[in-house]
Short mmCIF file of C-alpha atoms in Angstrom, two decimals:
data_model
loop_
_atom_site.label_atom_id
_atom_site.label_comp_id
_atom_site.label_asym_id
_atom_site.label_seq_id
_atom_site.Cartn_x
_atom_site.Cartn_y
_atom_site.Cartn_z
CA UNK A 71 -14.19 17.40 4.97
CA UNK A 72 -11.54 17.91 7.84
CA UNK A 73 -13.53 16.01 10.32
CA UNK A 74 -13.47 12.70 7.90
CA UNK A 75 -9.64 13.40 7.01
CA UNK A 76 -8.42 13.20 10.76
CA UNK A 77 -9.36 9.77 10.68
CA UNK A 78 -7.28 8.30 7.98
CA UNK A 79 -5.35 10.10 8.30
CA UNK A 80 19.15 10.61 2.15
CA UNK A 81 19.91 10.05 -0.26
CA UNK A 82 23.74 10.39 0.50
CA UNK A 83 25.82 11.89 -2.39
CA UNK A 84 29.24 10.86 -2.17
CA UNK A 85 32.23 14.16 -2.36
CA UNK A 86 33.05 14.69 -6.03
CA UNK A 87 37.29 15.05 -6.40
CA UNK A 88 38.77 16.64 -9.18
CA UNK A 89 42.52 16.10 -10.19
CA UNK A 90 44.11 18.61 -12.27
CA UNK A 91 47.38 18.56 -13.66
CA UNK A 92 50.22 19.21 -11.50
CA UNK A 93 47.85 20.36 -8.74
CA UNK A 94 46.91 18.32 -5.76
CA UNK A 95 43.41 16.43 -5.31
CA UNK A 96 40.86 18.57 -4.06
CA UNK A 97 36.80 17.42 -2.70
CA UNK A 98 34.45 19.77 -3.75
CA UNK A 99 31.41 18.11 -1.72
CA UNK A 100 28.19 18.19 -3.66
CA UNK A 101 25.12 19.58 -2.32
CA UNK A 102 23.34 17.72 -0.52
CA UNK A 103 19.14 17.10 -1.60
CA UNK A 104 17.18 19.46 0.78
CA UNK A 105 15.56 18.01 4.21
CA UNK A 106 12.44 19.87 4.18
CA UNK A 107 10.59 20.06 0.54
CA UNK A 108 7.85 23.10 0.61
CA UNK A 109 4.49 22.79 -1.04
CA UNK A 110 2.02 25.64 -1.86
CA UNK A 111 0.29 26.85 1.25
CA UNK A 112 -2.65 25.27 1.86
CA UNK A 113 -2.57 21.80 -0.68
CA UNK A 114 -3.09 19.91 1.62
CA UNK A 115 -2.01 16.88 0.79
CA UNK A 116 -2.09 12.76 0.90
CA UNK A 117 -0.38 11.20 -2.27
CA UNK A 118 2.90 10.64 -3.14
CA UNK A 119 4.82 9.31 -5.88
CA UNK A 120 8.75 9.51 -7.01
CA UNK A 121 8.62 9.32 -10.71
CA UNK A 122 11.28 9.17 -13.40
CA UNK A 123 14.87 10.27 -11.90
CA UNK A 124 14.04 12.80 -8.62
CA UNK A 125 10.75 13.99 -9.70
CA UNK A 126 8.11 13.51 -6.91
CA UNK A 127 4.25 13.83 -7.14
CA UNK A 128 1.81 14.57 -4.58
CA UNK A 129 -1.68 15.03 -4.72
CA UNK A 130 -4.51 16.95 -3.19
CA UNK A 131 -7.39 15.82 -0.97
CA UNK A 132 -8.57 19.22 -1.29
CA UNK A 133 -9.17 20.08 -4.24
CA UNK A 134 -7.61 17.32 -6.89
CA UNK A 135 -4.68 18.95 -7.96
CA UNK A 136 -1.18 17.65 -8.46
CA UNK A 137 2.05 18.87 -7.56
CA UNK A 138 5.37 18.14 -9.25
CA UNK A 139 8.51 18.56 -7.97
CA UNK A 140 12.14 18.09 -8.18
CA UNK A 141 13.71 16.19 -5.22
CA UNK A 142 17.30 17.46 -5.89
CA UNK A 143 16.44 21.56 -6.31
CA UNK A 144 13.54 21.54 -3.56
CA UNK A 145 11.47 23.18 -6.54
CA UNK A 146 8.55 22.38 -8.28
CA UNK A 147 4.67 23.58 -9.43
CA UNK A 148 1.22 22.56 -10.41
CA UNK A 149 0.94 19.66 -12.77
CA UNK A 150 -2.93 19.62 -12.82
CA UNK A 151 -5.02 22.19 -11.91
CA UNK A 152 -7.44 21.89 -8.87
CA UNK A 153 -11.01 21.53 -9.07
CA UNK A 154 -13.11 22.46 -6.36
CA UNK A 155 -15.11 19.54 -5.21
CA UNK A 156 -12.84 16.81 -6.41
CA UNK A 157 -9.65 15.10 -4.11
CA UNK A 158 -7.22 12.95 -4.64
CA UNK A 159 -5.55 10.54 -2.17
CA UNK A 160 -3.01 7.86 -3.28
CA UNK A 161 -0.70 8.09 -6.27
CA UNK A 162 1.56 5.92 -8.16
CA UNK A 163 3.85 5.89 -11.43
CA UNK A 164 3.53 2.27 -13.12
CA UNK A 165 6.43 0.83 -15.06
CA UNK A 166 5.52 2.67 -18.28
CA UNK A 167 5.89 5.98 -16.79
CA UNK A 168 2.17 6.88 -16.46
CA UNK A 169 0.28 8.70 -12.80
CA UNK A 170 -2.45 7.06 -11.71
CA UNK A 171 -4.54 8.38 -9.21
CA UNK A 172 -7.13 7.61 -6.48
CA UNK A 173 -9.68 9.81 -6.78
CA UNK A 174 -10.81 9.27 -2.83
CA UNK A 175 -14.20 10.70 -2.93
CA UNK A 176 -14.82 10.99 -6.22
CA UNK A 177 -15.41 7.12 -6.80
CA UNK A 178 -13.21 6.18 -8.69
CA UNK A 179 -9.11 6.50 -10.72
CA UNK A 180 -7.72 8.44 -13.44
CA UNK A 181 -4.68 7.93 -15.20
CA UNK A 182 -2.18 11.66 -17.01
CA UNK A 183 0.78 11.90 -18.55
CA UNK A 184 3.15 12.80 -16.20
CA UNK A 185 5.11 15.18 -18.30
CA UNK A 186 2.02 17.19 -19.81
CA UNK A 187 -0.51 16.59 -17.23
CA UNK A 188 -3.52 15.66 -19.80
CA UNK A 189 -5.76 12.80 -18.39
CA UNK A 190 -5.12 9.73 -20.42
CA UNK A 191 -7.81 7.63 -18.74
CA UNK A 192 -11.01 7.46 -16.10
CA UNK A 193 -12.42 4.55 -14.17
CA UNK A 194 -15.45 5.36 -12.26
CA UNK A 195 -15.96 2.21 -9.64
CA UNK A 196 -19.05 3.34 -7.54
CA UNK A 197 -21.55 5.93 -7.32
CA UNK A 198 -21.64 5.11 -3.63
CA UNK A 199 -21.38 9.16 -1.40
CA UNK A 200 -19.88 7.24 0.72
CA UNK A 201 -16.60 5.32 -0.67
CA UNK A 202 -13.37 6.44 -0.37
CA UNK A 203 -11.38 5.21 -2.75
CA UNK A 204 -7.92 5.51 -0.86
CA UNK A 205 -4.90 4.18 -2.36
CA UNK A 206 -3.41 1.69 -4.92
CA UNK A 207 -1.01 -0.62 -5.43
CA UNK A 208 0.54 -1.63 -9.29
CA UNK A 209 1.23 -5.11 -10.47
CA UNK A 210 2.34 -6.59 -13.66
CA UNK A 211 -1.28 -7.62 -14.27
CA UNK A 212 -3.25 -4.81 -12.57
CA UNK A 213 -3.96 -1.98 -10.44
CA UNK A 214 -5.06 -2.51 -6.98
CA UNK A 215 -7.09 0.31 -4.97
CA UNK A 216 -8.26 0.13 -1.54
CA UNK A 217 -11.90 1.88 -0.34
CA UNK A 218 -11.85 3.02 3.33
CA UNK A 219 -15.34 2.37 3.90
CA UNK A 220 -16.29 -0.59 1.60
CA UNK A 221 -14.71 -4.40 1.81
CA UNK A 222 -13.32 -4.52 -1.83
CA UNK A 223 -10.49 -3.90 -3.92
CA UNK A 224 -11.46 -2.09 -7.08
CA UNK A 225 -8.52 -4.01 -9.87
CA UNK A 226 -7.79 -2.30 -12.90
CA UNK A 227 -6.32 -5.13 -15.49
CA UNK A 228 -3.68 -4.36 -17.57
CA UNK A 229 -2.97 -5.42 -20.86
CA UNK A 230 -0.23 -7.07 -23.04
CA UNK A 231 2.91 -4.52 -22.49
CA UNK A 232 0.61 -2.95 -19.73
CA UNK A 233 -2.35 -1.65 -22.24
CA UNK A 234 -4.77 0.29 -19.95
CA UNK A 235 -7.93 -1.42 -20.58
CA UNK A 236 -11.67 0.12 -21.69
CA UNK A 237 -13.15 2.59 -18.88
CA UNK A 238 -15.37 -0.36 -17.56
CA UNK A 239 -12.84 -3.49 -18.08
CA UNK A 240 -12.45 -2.93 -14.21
CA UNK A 241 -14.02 -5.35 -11.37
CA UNK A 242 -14.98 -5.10 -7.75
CA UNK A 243 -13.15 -7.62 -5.67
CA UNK A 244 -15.03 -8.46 -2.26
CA UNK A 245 -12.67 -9.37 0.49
CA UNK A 246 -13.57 -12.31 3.19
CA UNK A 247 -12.34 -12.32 6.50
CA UNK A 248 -10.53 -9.61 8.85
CA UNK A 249 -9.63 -7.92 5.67
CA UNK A 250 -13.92 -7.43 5.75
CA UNK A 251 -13.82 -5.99 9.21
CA UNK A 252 -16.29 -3.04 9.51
CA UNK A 253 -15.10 0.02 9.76
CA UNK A 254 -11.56 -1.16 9.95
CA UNK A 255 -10.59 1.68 7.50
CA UNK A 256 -8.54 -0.26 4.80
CA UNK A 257 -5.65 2.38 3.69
CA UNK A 258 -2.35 1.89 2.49
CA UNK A 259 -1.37 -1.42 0.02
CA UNK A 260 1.55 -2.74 -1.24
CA UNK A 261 1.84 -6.41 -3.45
CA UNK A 262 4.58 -9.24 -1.55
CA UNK A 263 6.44 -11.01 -3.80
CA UNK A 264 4.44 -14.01 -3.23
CA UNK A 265 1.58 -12.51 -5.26
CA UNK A 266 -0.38 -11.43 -2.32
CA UNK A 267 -1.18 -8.15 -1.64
CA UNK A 268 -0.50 -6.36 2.33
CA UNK A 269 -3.45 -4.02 3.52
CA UNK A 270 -2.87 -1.28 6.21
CA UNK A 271 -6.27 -0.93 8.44
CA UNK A 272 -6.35 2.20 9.67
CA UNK A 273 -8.80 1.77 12.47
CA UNK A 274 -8.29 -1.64 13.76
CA UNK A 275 -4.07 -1.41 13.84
CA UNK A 276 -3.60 -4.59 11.94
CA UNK A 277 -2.19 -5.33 8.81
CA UNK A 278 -3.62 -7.97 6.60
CA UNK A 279 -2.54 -10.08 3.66
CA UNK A 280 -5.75 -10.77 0.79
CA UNK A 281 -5.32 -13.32 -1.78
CA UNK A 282 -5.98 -11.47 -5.20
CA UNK A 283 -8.01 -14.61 -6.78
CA UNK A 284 -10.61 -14.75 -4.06
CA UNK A 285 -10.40 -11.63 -1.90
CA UNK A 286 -9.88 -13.91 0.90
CA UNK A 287 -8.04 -12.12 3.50
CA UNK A 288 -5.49 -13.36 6.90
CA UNK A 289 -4.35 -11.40 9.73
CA UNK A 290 -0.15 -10.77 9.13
CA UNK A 291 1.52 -10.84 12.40
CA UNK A 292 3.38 -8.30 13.76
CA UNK A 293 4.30 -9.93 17.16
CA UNK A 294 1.58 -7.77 19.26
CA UNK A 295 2.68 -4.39 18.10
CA UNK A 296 -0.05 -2.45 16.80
CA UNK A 297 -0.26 0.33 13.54
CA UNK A 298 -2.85 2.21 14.63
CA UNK A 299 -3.62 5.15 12.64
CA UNK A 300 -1.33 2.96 9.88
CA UNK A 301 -2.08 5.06 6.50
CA UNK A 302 0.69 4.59 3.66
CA UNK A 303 2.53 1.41 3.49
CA UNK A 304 6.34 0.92 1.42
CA UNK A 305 8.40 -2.13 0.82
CA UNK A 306 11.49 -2.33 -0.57
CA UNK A 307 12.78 -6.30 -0.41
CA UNK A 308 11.52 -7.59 2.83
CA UNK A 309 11.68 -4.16 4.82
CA UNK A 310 8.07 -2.40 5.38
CA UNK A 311 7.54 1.29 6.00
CA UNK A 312 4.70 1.62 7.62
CA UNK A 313 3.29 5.55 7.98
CA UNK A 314 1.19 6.16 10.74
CA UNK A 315 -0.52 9.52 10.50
CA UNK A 316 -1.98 11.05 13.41
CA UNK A 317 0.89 8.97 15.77
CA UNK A 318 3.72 10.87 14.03
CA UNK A 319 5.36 7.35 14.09
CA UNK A 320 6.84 5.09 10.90
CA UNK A 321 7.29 1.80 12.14
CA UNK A 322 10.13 -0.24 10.08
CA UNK A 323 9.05 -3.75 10.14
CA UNK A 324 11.55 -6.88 8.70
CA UNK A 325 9.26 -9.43 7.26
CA UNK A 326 10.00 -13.28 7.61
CA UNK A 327 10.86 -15.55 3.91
CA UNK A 328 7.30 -16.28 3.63
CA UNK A 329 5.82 -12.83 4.13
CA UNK A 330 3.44 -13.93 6.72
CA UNK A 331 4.60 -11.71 9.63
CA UNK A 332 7.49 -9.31 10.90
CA UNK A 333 9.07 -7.95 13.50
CA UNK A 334 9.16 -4.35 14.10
CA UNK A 335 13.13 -3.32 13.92
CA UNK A 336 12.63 0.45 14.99
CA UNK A 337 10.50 3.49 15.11
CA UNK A 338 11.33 6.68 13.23
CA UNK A 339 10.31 10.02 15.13
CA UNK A 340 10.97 13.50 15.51
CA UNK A 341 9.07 16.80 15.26
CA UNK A 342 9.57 16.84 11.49
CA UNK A 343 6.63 14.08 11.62
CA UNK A 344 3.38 15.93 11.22
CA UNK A 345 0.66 13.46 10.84
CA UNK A 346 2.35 11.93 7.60
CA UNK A 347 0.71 10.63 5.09
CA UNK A 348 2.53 7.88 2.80
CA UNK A 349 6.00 7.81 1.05
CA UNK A 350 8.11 6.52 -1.58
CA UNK A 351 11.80 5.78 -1.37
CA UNK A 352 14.94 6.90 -3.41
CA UNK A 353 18.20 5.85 -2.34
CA UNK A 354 18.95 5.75 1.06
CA UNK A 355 15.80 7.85 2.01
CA UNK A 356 12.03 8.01 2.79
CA UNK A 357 10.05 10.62 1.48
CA UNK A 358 6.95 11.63 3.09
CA UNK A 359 4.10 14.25 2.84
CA UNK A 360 2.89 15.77 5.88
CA UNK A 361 -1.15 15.47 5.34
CA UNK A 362 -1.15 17.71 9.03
CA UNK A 363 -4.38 15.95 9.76
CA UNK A 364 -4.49 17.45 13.36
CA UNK A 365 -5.04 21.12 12.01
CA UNK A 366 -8.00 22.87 10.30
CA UNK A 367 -6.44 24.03 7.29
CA UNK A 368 -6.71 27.42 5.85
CA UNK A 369 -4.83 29.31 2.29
CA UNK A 370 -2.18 29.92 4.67
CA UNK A 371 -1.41 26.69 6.41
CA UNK A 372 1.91 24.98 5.25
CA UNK A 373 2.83 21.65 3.95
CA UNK A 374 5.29 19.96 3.16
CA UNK A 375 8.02 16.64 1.87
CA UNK A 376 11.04 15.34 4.61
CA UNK A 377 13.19 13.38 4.41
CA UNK A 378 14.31 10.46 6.28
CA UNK A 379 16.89 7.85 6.56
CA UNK A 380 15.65 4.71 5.46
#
């Protein structure tokens, strides 16, 4: 299981001053939201997902479980239980408040109440060994996964109010062009606000943009510079996060007004990158999960969440 992950893989709170009467103003600075977010030794992770207020979620490719935390106290605990043989890679809250998951080798999604943990639905795409169902990306019409080692999108529709549909309303979505690349290791997704939806491939250090109609897929140009080892991808407006695991590099990237290319503004480094995973943003910050891809993990190997001015 190690061997096939190492392939894929501030917020700013302004001072608080208090007037009193006949007493001069005084700033009480508030505490600021920790740098460094610990997870149990050895989760290893890949998902992550900021929920309602600063609640995160990440997810293990170990063992399936899911970790909940608070992104103001540092502190958190088990959501859902692990079981051995299962993993989960990406992981998203949709609109209504609901996780969904990507079960990675498993084949397929589920979908849990955040707040109790129970599984409200299960979407099983392939029996293929081989698929990796990787990460997801949600829309107001559907869900969007990527598989690392199959040229598809698995889409979930959604219904009126975003209904989750019947356990086999889902389809299988071949892609056409580069986005069809073998062994290009499609990863990370995110949906432009054009309608089409921006692949990370791991393997090949392109991005691509695939038409969700057809599965017809472009090349989106990034001016010769090169993701490699690209895994999660965030937008926010035209700005694109893009995680690069094993490189220990997230490469901001402004797109153009018609989302077919961008220009890489600058690189964020620094030894608190540990083969990162993916992200989500609150604020003025990027949250990621170390995955630590370049280590053999053990019960005692930690993880963790940084943060990271966006």
């Amino acid at each position: 299981m190690r061997k096939l992950l190492s392939l894929f893989f501030v917020p700013v709170l302004a001072a608080a001053t208090l007037v009193t009467a006949g007493a001069p103003a005084t700033a009480h600075p508030a505490k600021p939201f920790p740098a460094r977010i610990a997870l149990p030794d050895g989760f290893t992770p890949e998902g992550l997902t900021i929920g309602r207020g600063t609640t995160v979620y990440v997810g293990s490719v170990l063992d399936g479980a899911v970790w909940r935390g608070d992104l103001r106290t540092g502190r958190g605990s088990v959501l859902i239980p692990g079981t051995p043989g299962t993993a989960k890679a990406g992981l998203k809250i949709d609109p209504r408040g609901r996780l969904w998951t990507a079960d990675f080798t498993g084949g397929g999604a589920s979908v849990y109440d955040p707040g109790s943990g129970a599984r409200l639905a299960h979407y099983q795409f392939t029996t293929d060994p081989n698929s990796l169902v990787n990460d997801m990306v949600v829309t107001k019409r559907a869900v969007y996964f990527t598989d690392s080692t199959r040229p598809v999108l698995y889409v979930v529709p959604l219904g009126p109010g975003g209904q989750l549909p019947a356990p086999t309303a889902f389809r299988v979505l071949s892609l056409t062009g580069p986005g069809a690349t073998p062994d290009a290791f499609n990863n990370g997704i995110v949906a432009l606000p054009d309608g089409d939806l921006l692949v990370a491939q791991m393997l090949t250090g392109q991005l691509v943009r695939v038409d969700p109609r057809t599965g017809g897929s472009r090349v989106f140009g990034l001016g010769g510079y090169s993701v490699d080892r690209a895994d999660g991808l965030v937008l926010r407006g035209r700005t694109l996060y893009v995680i690069r695991n094993l490189s220990n590099v997230i490469a901001v990237v402004r797109l153009n007004a018609g989302y077919t290319a961008g220009v890489v503004q600058r690189e964020i480094t620094g030894p608190q990158l540990r083969s990162p995973a993916t992200g989500d943003l609150l604020g003025s910050a990027l949250y990621v999960v170390n995955g630590r891809f370049d280590v053999e993990p053990t019960p005692t190997t930690d993880f963790d969440i940084v943060r990271v001015p966006a």
